[in-house]
Coordinates of N, CA and C in Angstrom, one line a residue:
X28 N 23.1 12.0 7.0 CA 21.7 12.3 7.3 C 21.3 13.7 6.8
X29 N 20.2 13.9 6.1 CA 19.8 15.2 5.6 C 19.1 16.0 6.7
X30 N 18.6 17.2 6.3 CA 18.0 18.1 7.2 C 16.7 17.6 7.8
X31 N 16.1 16.6 7.1 CA 14.8 16.1 7.5 C 15.0 14.7 8.3
X32 N 16.2 14.3 8.5 CA 16.5 13.1 9.3 C 16.5 11.8 8.5
X33 N 16.7 12.0 7.1 CA 16.8 10.8 6.3 C 18.2 10.4 6.0
X34 N 18.5 9.1 6.2 CA 19.8 8.6 5.8 C 19.8 8.2 4.3
X35 N 20.9 8.2 3.7 CA 21.1 7.7 2.3 C 21.0 6.2 2.3
X36 N 20.5 5.7 1.2 CA 20.3 4.2 1.0 C 21.5 3.4 0.8
X37 N 21.7 2.4 1.5 CA 22.5 1.2 1.2 C 21.7 0.0 1.7
X38 N 21.9 -1.1 1.1 CA 21.2 -2.3 1.5 C 21.7 -2.7 2.9
X39 N 23.0 -2.5 3.1 CA 23.6 -2.8 4.4 C 23.0 -1.9 5.5
X40 N 22.7 -0.7 5.2 CA 22.2 0.2 6.2 C 20.8 -0.3 6.7
X41 N 20.0 -0.7 5.7 CA 18.7 -1.2 6.1 C 18.8 -2.4 7.0
X42 N 19.7 -3.4 6.6 CA 19.9 -4.6 7.4 C 20.5 -4.3 8.8
X43 N 21.4 -3.3 8.8 CA 22.0 -3.0 10.1 C 21.0 -2.4 11.1
X44 N 20.1 -1.6 10.6 CA 19.1 -1.0 11.5 C 18.0 -2.0 11.9
X45 N 17.6 -2.9 11.0 CA 16.7 -4.0 11.3 C 17.3 -4.9 12.3
X46 N 18.6 -5.2 12.1 CA 19.3 -6.1 13.1 C 19.4 -5.5 14.4
X47 N 19.4 -4.2 14.5 CA 19.6 -3.4 15.8 C 18.2 -3.2 16.4
X48 N 17.1 -3.9 15.8 CA 15.8 -3.8 16.5 C 15.0 -2.5 16.1
X49 N 15.3 -1.9 15.0 CA 14.6 -0.7 14.5 C 13.7 -1.0 13.3
X50 N 12.6 -0.4 13.3 CA 11.7 -0.4 12.2 C 12.3 0.6 11.2
X51 N 12.3 0.3 9.9 CA 12.9 1.1 8.9 C 11.8 1.5 7.8
X52 N 11.7 2.8 7.6 CA 10.9 3.4 6.5 C 11.8 3.7 5.3
X53 N 11.6 3.0 4.2 CA 12.5 3.2 3.0 C 11.6 3.9 1.9
X54 N 12.1 5.1 1.5 CA 11.5 5.9 0.5 C 12.3 5.9 -0.8
X55 N 11.8 5.3 -1.8 CA 12.4 5.4 -3.1 C 11.8 6.6 -3.8
X56 N 12.7 7.5 -4.2 CA 12.3 8.8 -4.7 C 13.2 9.3 -5.8
X57 N 12.9 10.4 -6.4 CA 13.8 11.1 -7.4 C 13.4 12.6 -7.5
X58 N 14.3 13.4 -7.7 CA 14.1 14.9 -7.8 C 13.1 15.2 -9.0
X59 N 13.1 14.4 -10.0 CA 12.2 14.7 -11.2 C 10.8 14.1 -11.0
X60 N 10.6 13.4 -10.0 CA 9.3 12.7 -9.7 C 8.3 13.6 -9.0
X61 N 7.3 14.1 -9.7 CA 6.4 15.1 -9.1 C 5.6 14.4 -8.0
X62 N 5.2 13.2 -8.2 CA 4.4 12.5 -7.2 C 5.2 12.3 -5.9
X63 N 6.5 11.9 -6.1 CA 7.4 11.8 -5.0 C 7.5 13.0 -4.2
X64 N 7.7 14.1 -4.9 CA 7.9 15.4 -4.2 C 6.6 15.8 -3.4
X65 N 5.5 15.6 -4.1 CA 4.2 16.0 -3.4 C 4.0 15.1 -2.2
X66 N 4.2 13.8 -2.3 CA 4.0 12.9 -1.2 C 5.0 13.2 0.0
X67 N 6.2 13.5 -0.4 CA 7.2 13.9 0.6 C 6.7 15.1 1.5
X68 N 6.3 16.1 0.8 CA 5.9 17.4 1.4 C 4.6 17.2 2.2
X69 N 3.6 16.6 1.6 CA 2.3 16.5 2.2 C 2.2 15.4 3.2
X70 N 2.9 14.3 3.1 CA 2.7 13.2 4.0 C 4.0 12.8 4.8
X71 N 5.1 12.5 4.1 CA 6.3 12.1 4.8 C 6.9 13.1 5.8
X72 N 6.7 14.4 5.5 CA 7.2 15.5 6.3 C 6.1 16.0 7.2
X73 N 4.9 15.5 7.2 CA 3.8 16.0 8.0 C 4.1 15.8 9.5
X74 N 3.4 16.6 10.2 CA 3.6 16.5 11.7 C 3.1 15.1 12.2
X75 N 2.0 14.6 11.7 CA 1.5 13.3 12.1 C 2.5 12.2 11.9
X76 N 3.0 12.1 10.7 CA 4.0 11.1 10.4 C 5.3 11.3 11.1
X77 N 5.7 12.5 11.2 CA 6.9 12.8 12.0 C 6.8 12.3 13.4
X78 N 5.6 12.6 14.0 CA 5.4 12.2 15.4 C 5.4 10.6 15.5
X79 N 4.8 9.9 14.6 CA 4.7 8.5 14.6 C 6.2 7.9 14.5
X80 N 6.9 8.5 13.6 CA 8.3 8.1 13.4 C 9.1 8.2 14.7
X81 N 9.0 9.4 15.3 CA 9.7 9.6 16.6 C 9.2 8.7 17.7
X82 N 7.9 8.5 17.8 CA 7.3 7.7 18.9 C 7.8 6.3 18.8
X83 N 8.0 5.7 17.6 CA 8.3 4.3 17.4 C 9.8 4.1 17.1
X84 N 10.6 5.2 17.1 CA 12.0 5.1 16.8 C 12.3 4.6 15.4
X85 N 11.5 5.0 14.4 CA 11.7 4.5 13.1 C 12.9 5.2 12.4
X86 N 13.7 4.4 11.7 CA 14.8 4.9 11.0 C 14.3 5.2 9.5
X87 N 14.6 6.4 9.1 CA 14.1 6.8 7.7 C 15.3 6.8 6.8
X88 N 15.1 6.0 5.7 CA 16.2 5.9 4.7 C 15.6 6.2 3.3
X89 N 16.3 7.1 2.6 CA 15.9 7.5 1.3 C 16.8 7.0 0.2
X90 N 16.2 6.3 -0.8 CA 16.8 5.7 -1.9 C 16.6 6.7 -3.1
X91 N 17.6 7.6 -3.4 CA 17.4 8.6 -4.4 C 17.7 8.1 -5.8
X92 N 16.7 7.9 -6.6 CA 16.8 7.4 -8.0 C 17.0 8.4 -9.0
X93 N 17.3 9.7 -8.6 CA 17.5 10.8 -9.5 C 18.6 10.5 -10.5
X94 N 19.7 10.0 -10.1 CA 20.8 9.7 -11.0 C 20.9 8.2 -11.4
X95 N 19.9 7.4 -10.9 CA 19.9 6.0 -11.1 C 21.1 5.3 -10.6
X96 N 21.2 4.1 -10.6 CA 22.4 3.3 -10.2 C 22.0 1.9 -9.9
X97 N 23.0 1.0 -9.9 CA 22.7 -0.4 -9.8 C 22.2 -0.9 -8.4
X98 N 22.6 -0.2 -7.3 CA 22.1 -0.6 -6.0 C 20.6 -0.4 -5.8
X99 N 20.2 0.8 -6.3 CA 18.8 1.2 -6.1 C 18.0 0.4 -7.2
X100 N 18.5 0.2 -8.4 CA 17.8 -0.6 -9.4 C 17.5 -2.0 -8.8
X101 N 18.5 -2.6 -8.2 CA 18.4 -4.0 -7.6 C 17.4 -4.0 -6.5
X102 N 17.4 -2.9 -5.7 CA 16.4 -2.8 -4.6 C 15.0 -2.7 -5.1
X103 N 14.8 -1.8 -6.1 CA 13.5 -1.7 -6.7 C 13.0 -3.0 -7.3
X104 N 13.9 -3.7 -7.9 CA 13.6 -5.0 -8.5 C 13.1 -6.0 -7.4
X105 N 13.7 -6.0 -6.3 CA 13.3 -6.9 -5.2 C 11.9 -6.7 -4.8
X106 N 11.3 -5.5 -5.1 CA 9.9 -5.2 -4.8 C 9.1 -5.1 -6.0
X107 N 9.6 -5.8 -7.1 CA 8.8 -5.9 -8.4 C 8.4 -4.5 -8.9
X108 N 9.4 -3.5 -8.8 CA 9.1 -2.2 -9.3 C 10.3 -1.7 -10.1
X109 N 10.0 -0.9 -11.1 CA 11.0 -0.3 -11.9 C 11.0 1.2 -11.8
X110 N 10.1 1.7 -11.0 CA 9.9 3.2 -10.9 C 9.6 3.6 -9.5
X111 N 9.6 5.0 -9.4 CA 9.3 5.6 -8.1 C 8.1 6.4 -8.3
X112 N 7.4 6.7 -7.2 CA 7.7 6.5 -5.8 C 7.4 5.0 -5.4
X113 N 8.2 4.6 -4.4 CA 7.9 3.3 -3.8 C 8.3 3.5 -2.3
X114 N 7.4 3.0 -1.5 CA 7.6 3.1 0.0 C 7.5 1.7 0.6
X115 N 8.5 1.4 1.4 CA 8.6 0.1 2.1 C 8.8 0.3 3.5
X116 N 8.1 -0.4 4.4 CA 8.4 -0.4 5.8 C 8.8 -1.8 6.3
X117 N 10.0 -1.8 6.9 CA 10.6 -3.0 7.4 C 10.4 -3.2 8.9
X118 N 9.8 -4.3 9.3 CA 9.7 -4.5 10.8 C 11.1 -4.7 11.3
X119 N 11.3 -4.5 12.6 CA 12.6 -4.8 13.2 C 12.9 -6.3 13.1
X120 N 14.2 -6.6 13.1 CA 14.6 -8.0 13.1 C 14.9 -8.5 11.7
X121 N 16.0 -9.1 11.5 CA 16.4 -9.6 10.2 C 15.5 -10.7 9.8
X122 N 15.2 -10.8 8.6 CA 14.3 -11.8 8.1 C 12.8 -11.5 8.1
X123 N 12.5 -10.3 8.7 CA 11.1 -9.9 8.8 C 10.6 -9.5 7.4
X124 N 9.4 -9.8 7.1 CA 8.8 -9.5 5.8 C 8.5 -8.0 5.7
X125 N 9.0 -7.3 4.7 CA 8.7 -5.9 4.6 C 7.3 -5.6 4.1
X126 N 6.8 -4.5 4.4 CA 5.4 -4.0 4.0 C 5.6 -3.0 2.8
X127 N 5.2 -3.4 1.6 CA 5.3 -2.6 0.5 C 4.0 -1.8 0.4
X128 N 4.1 -0.4 0.4 CA 3.0 0.5 0.4 C 2.6 0.8 -1.0
X129 N 1.3 1.2 -1.2 CA 0.9 1.7 -2.5 C 1.5 3.1 -2.8
X130 N 1.5 3.5 -4.0 CA 2.1 4.8 -4.4 C 1.3 5.9 -3.8
X131 N 0.0 5.8 -3.8 CA -0.9 6.8 -3.2 C -1.0 6.7 -1.7
X132 N -0.1 7.5 -1.0 CA -0.1 7.4 0.4 C -0.9 8.6 1.1
X133 N -1.2 8.4 2.3 CA -1.8 9.4 3.2 C -1.1 9.3 4.5
X134 N -1.3 10.3 5.4 CA -0.8 10.2 6.7 C -1.2 9.0 7.4
X135 N -2.5 8.7 7.4 CA -3.0 7.5 8.2 C -2.5 6.2 7.6
X136 N -2.3 6.1 6.3 CA -1.8 4.9 5.7 C -0.4 4.7 6.1
X137 N 0.5 5.7 6.1 CA 1.9 5.5 6.5 C 2.0 5.2 8.0
X138 N 1.2 5.9 8.8 CA 1.2 5.6 10.2 C 0.7 4.2 10.5
X139 N -0.3 3.7 9.8 CA -0.8 2.4 10.0 C 0.2 1.4 9.6
X140 N 1.0 1.6 8.5 CA 2.1 0.7 8.1 C 3.2 0.7 9.2
X141 N 3.5 1.8 9.7 CA 4.5 1.9 10.8 C 4.1 1.1 12.0
X142 N 2.8 1.3 12.4 CA 2.3 0.6 13.6 C 2.2 -0.9 13.3
X143 N 1.9 -1.3 12.1 CA 1.8 -2.8 11.7 C 3.2 -3.4 11.8
X144 N 4.2 -2.6 11.4 CA 5.6 -3.1 11.4 C 6.1 -3.2 12.9
X145 N 5.7 -2.2 13.7 CA 6.0 -2.3 15.1 C 5.4 -3.6 15.8
X146 N 4.2 -3.8 15.4 CA 3.5 -5.0 16.0 C 4.2 -6.3 15.5
X147 N 4.6 -6.4 14.3 CA 5.3 -7.5 13.7 C 6.7 -7.7 14.4
X148 N 7.2 -6.6 14.8 CA 8.6 -6.6 15.4 C 8.6 -7.3 16.8
X149 N 7.5 -7.3 17.4 CA 7.4 -8.0 18.7 C 8.1 -7.1 19.8
X150 N 8.2 -7.7 21.0 CA 8.7 -7.0 22.2 C 10.2 -6.7 22.0

């Protein structure tokens, strides 16, 4: 886990947390992606999003595409994407349909996606 509470990406990690009843926020990013860096600082690390993540017990996972690699390439392809940024929120429970977010995020957009995932997760 990094200093901002993000775990590194593995497909198994996403499934493990979903299976444990956790909503997962997956951030596909890269050090060379200016939009990724701006969105991270302005929105993903914002107080409002941080509070929503804590309130709902969301697990944050970062797929770092900086050096590229087959696991992240395959995961991007699952969401019909070949580039970053890409943001996906997984409701708790295996087999739940993930919510693919637009590239242009805002605090309220990310929070709404988290809340929608929580609602889909059920009790």
